[in-house]
Amino acid sequence: EFVTRKITDGVARIKTGKQKKLLLGNLDARRDWGFAGDYVEAMWAMLQQDAPQDYVVATGRTTSVGDFCRLAFDCAGLNWENYVETDPAFLRPAEVELLCGDPAKAKAELGWEPKVDLEKLVEMMVESDLARHQGVVAVK
């Protein structure tokens, strides 16, 4: 399970009374998280090129697991520090502290850059999980 998914699902479960705490590992680990839809657009742009090349598809911005928690709990009107606990069982022995991509080549050659910022992505994820846990289904 991806930590982002674990966090937003945990927020929804806590908000709806289905869970009391969210147990996580290293809250200081920093990652470059982005919206899958933006990444699909980058892949499409790559496929339009005359010759294949390597591109880094990333936001170029890192956020700690703890800050992701804060953003997610804020979306639900909750203080993350009241619900998040670290558990050694979730610590990785060879944790990489920082993972960040440089999308400069994709921007320069493909004209691609992410459209959905992290705050909007977190909001989308929390709203989706809240709707699911509240039994609300969106009709389009």
mmCIF file of C-alpha atoms in Angstrom:
data_model
loop_
_atom_site.group_PDB
_atom_site.id
_atom_site.type_symbol
_atom_site.label_atom_id
_atom_site.label_comp_id
_atom_site.label_asym_id
_atom_site.label_seq_id
_atom_site.Cartn_x
_atom_site.Cartn_y
_atom_site.Cartn_z
ATOM 1 C CA GLU A 1 0.000 0.000 0.000
ATOM 2 C CA PHE A 2 1.344 3.432 -0.917
ATOM 3 C CA VAL A 3 1.773 5.722 2.085
ATOM 4 C CA THR A 4 -0.255 8.498 0.431
ATOM 5 C CA ARG A 5 -3.189 6.139 -0.020
ATOM 6 C CA LYS A 6 -2.798 4.840 3.527
ATOM 7 C CA ILE A 7 -2.883 8.412 4.842
ATOM 8 C CA THR A 8 -5.943 9.644 2.942
ATOM 9 C CA ASP A 9 -7.875 6.446 3.632
ATOM 10 C CA GLY A 10 -6.891 6.715 7.302
ATOM 11 C CA VAL A 11 -8.110 10.318 7.429
ATOM 12 C CA ALA A 12 -11.475 9.273 5.999
ATOM 13 C CA ARG A 13 -11.758 6.321 8.365
ATOM 14 C CA ILE A 14 -10.915 8.540 11.362
ATOM 15 C CA LYS A 15 -13.343 11.264 10.260
ATOM 16 C CA THR A 16 -16.149 8.701 9.890
ATOM 17 C CA GLY A 17 -15.390 7.035 13.246
ATOM 18 C CA LYS A 18 -14.081 3.767 11.770
ATOM 19 C CA GLN A 19 -10.514 4.207 13.036
ATOM 20 C CA LYS A 20 -8.887 6.001 15.975
ATOM 21 C CA LYS A 21 -5.194 6.322 15.015
ATOM 22 C CA LEU A 22 -3.018 6.241 11.915
ATOM 23 C CA LEU A 23 0.251 4.343 12.365
ATOM 24 C CA LEU A 24 3.120 5.331 10.082
ATOM 25 C CA GLY A 25 6.882 4.966 9.828
ATOM 26 C CA ASN A 26 9.341 7.776 9.069
ATOM 27 C CA LEU A 27 7.452 11.086 8.992
ATOM 28 C CA ASP A 28 10.572 12.936 7.814
ATOM 29 C CA ALA A 29 11.021 10.976 4.567
ATOM 30 C CA ARG A 30 10.551 13.321 1.600
ATOM 31 C CA ARG A 31 9.010 12.308 -1.704
ATOM 32 C CA ASP A 32 8.067 13.880 -5.018
ATOM 33 C CA TRP A 33 4.348 13.099 -5.284
ATOM 34 C CA GLY A 34 2.214 14.012 -8.275
ATOM 35 C CA PHE A 35 -1.104 13.381 -9.989
ATOM 36 C CA ALA A 36 -1.333 10.283 -12.197
ATOM 37 C CA GLY A 37 -3.397 12.174 -14.779
ATOM 38 C CA ASP A 38 -0.561 14.651 -15.249
ATOM 39 C CA TYR A 39 1.876 11.780 -15.698
ATOM 40 C CA VAL A 40 -0.342 10.169 -18.340
ATOM 41 C CA GLU A 41 -0.261 13.456 -20.271
ATOM 42 C CA ALA A 42 3.542 13.367 -20.106
ATOM 43 C CA MET A 43 3.566 9.806 -21.437
ATOM 44 C CA TRP A 44 1.265 10.811 -24.294
ATOM 45 C CA ALA A 45 3.587 13.721 -25.142
ATOM 46 C CA MET A 46 6.558 11.320 -25.174
ATOM 47 C CA LEU A 47 4.758 9.076 -27.644
ATOM 48 C CA GLN A 48 4.296 12.009 -30.020
ATOM 49 C CA GLN A 49 8.059 12.424 -30.443
ATOM 50 C CA ASP A 50 9.807 11.258 -33.619
ATOM 51 C CA ALA A 51 12.405 9.269 -31.675
ATOM 52 C CA PRO A 52 12.246 7.689 -28.225
ATOM 53 C CA GLN A 53 14.112 9.423 -25.416
ATOM 54 C CA ASP A 54 14.334 9.195 -21.662
ATOM 55 C CA TYR A 55 12.431 11.767 -19.631
ATOM 56 C CA VAL A 56 11.944 12.252 -15.914
ATOM 57 C CA VAL A 57 8.270 12.719 -15.130
ATOM 58 C CA ALA A 58 8.047 14.382 -11.729
ATOM 59 C CA THR A 59 6.940 17.573 -10.021
ATOM 60 C CA GLY A 60 10.400 18.641 -8.882
ATOM 61 C CA ARG A 61 8.953 19.379 -5.424
ATOM 62 C CA THR A 62 9.363 17.246 -2.315
ATOM 63 C CA THR A 63 7.080 16.993 0.675
ATOM 64 C CA SER A 64 7.631 15.073 3.897
ATOM 65 C CA VAL A 65 5.276 12.314 4.971
ATOM 66 C CA GLY A 66 4.434 14.463 8.000
ATOM 67 C CA ASP A 67 3.508 17.449 5.830
ATOM 68 C CA PHE A 68 1.379 15.196 3.621
ATOM 69 C CA CYS A 69 -0.415 14.095 6.809
ATOM 70 C CA ARG A 70 -0.994 17.696 7.836
ATOM 71 C CA LEU A 71 -2.475 18.560 4.430
ATOM 72 C CA ALA A 72 -4.725 15.495 4.443
ATOM 73 C CA PHE A 73 -6.025 15.987 7.972
ATOM 74 C CA ASP A 74 -6.558 19.712 7.260
ATOM 75 C CA CYS A 75 -8.891 18.717 4.410
ATOM 76 C CA ALA A 76 -11.046 16.881 6.959
ATOM 77 C CA GLY A 77 -10.866 19.646 9.556
ATOM 78 C CA LEU A 78 -8.706 17.560 11.902
ATOM 79 C CA ASN A 79 -5.348 18.182 13.590
ATOM 80 C CA TRP A 80 -3.045 15.442 12.338
ATOM 81 C CA GLU A 81 -0.927 15.466 15.499
ATOM 82 C CA ASN A 82 -3.907 14.121 17.475
ATOM 83 C CA TYR A 83 -4.179 11.013 15.294
ATOM 84 C CA VAL A 84 -0.814 10.103 13.745
ATOM 85 C CA GLU A 85 1.638 7.890 15.620
ATOM 86 C CA THR A 86 4.919 6.413 14.484
ATOM 87 C CA ASP A 87 5.338 2.675 14.722
ATOM 88 C CA PRO A 88 8.786 1.047 14.378
ATOM 89 C CA ALA A 89 7.138 -1.789 12.439
ATOM 90 C CA PHE A 90 6.700 0.635 9.533
ATOM 91 C CA LEU A 91 10.283 1.925 9.510
ATOM 92 C CA ARG A 92 12.353 0.722 6.567
ATOM 93 C CA PRO A 93 15.882 -0.478 7.358
ATOM 94 C CA ALA A 94 17.300 1.137 4.205
ATOM 95 C CA GLU A 95 15.038 4.195 4.005
ATOM 96 C CA VAL A 96 15.880 6.695 1.306
ATOM 97 C CA GLU A 97 15.335 10.073 2.971
ATOM 98 C CA LEU A 98 14.837 12.122 -0.187
ATOM 99 C CA LEU A 99 13.449 11.208 -3.601
ATOM 100 C CA CYS A 100 12.928 14.065 -6.048
ATOM 101 C CA GLY A 101 12.860 14.127 -9.830
ATOM 102 C CA ASP A 102 13.979 16.907 -12.174
ATOM 103 C CA PRO A 103 11.393 17.358 -14.943
ATOM 104 C CA ALA A 104 13.375 20.111 -16.746
ATOM 105 C CA LYS A 105 13.935 18.067 -19.926
ATOM 106 C CA ALA A 106 10.257 17.080 -20.135
ATOM 107 C CA LYS A 107 9.275 20.722 -19.762
ATOM 108 C CA ALA A 108 11.817 21.977 -22.312
ATOM 109 C CA GLU A 109 11.301 19.317 -24.982
ATOM 110 C CA LEU A 110 7.693 18.237 -24.466
ATOM 111 C CA GLY A 111 6.232 21.440 -23.080
ATOM 112 C CA TRP A 112 4.972 19.329 -20.182
ATOM 113 C CA GLU A 113 4.608 20.360 -16.594
ATOM 114 C CA PRO A 114 2.257 19.150 -13.868
ATOM 115 C CA LYS A 115 -1.069 20.972 -13.621
ATOM 116 C CA VAL A 116 -2.365 19.575 -10.327
ATOM 117 C CA ASP A 117 -0.386 20.788 -7.317
ATOM 118 C CA LEU A 118 0.087 18.672 -4.221
ATOM 119 C CA GLU A 119 -2.520 20.517 -2.173
ATOM 120 C CA LYS A 120 -5.193 19.876 -4.833
ATOM 121 C CA LEU A 121 -4.098 16.243 -5.194
ATOM 122 C CA VAL A 122 -4.411 15.650 -1.441
ATOM 123 C CA GLU A 123 -7.822 17.325 -1.423
ATOM 124 C CA MET A 124 -9.002 15.113 -4.310
ATOM 125 C CA MET A 125 -7.790 11.967 -2.558
ATOM 126 C CA VAL A 126 -9.322 12.845 0.828
ATOM 127 C CA GLU A 127 -12.656 13.846 -0.729
ATOM 128 C CA SER A 128 -12.786 10.588 -2.679
ATOM 129 C CA ASP A 129 -12.001 8.500 0.400
ATOM 130 C CA LEU A 130 -14.496 10.422 2.546
ATOM 131 C CA ALA A 131 -17.223 9.875 -0.050
ATOM 132 C CA ARG A 132 -16.409 6.164 -0.197
ATOM 133 C CA HIS A 133 -16.468 5.761 3.587
ATOM 134 C CA GLN A 134 -19.666 7.779 3.896
ATOM 135 C CA GLY A 135 -21.325 5.633 1.217
ATOM 136 C CA VAL A 136 -21.642 8.547 -1.207
ATOM 137 C CA VAL A 137 -21.249 7.764 -4.883
ATOM 138 C CA ALA A 138 -20.737 10.576 -7.379
ATOM 139 C CA VAL A 139 -22.947 10.419 -10.463
ATOM 140 C CA LYS A 140 -21.652 12.066 -13.598
#
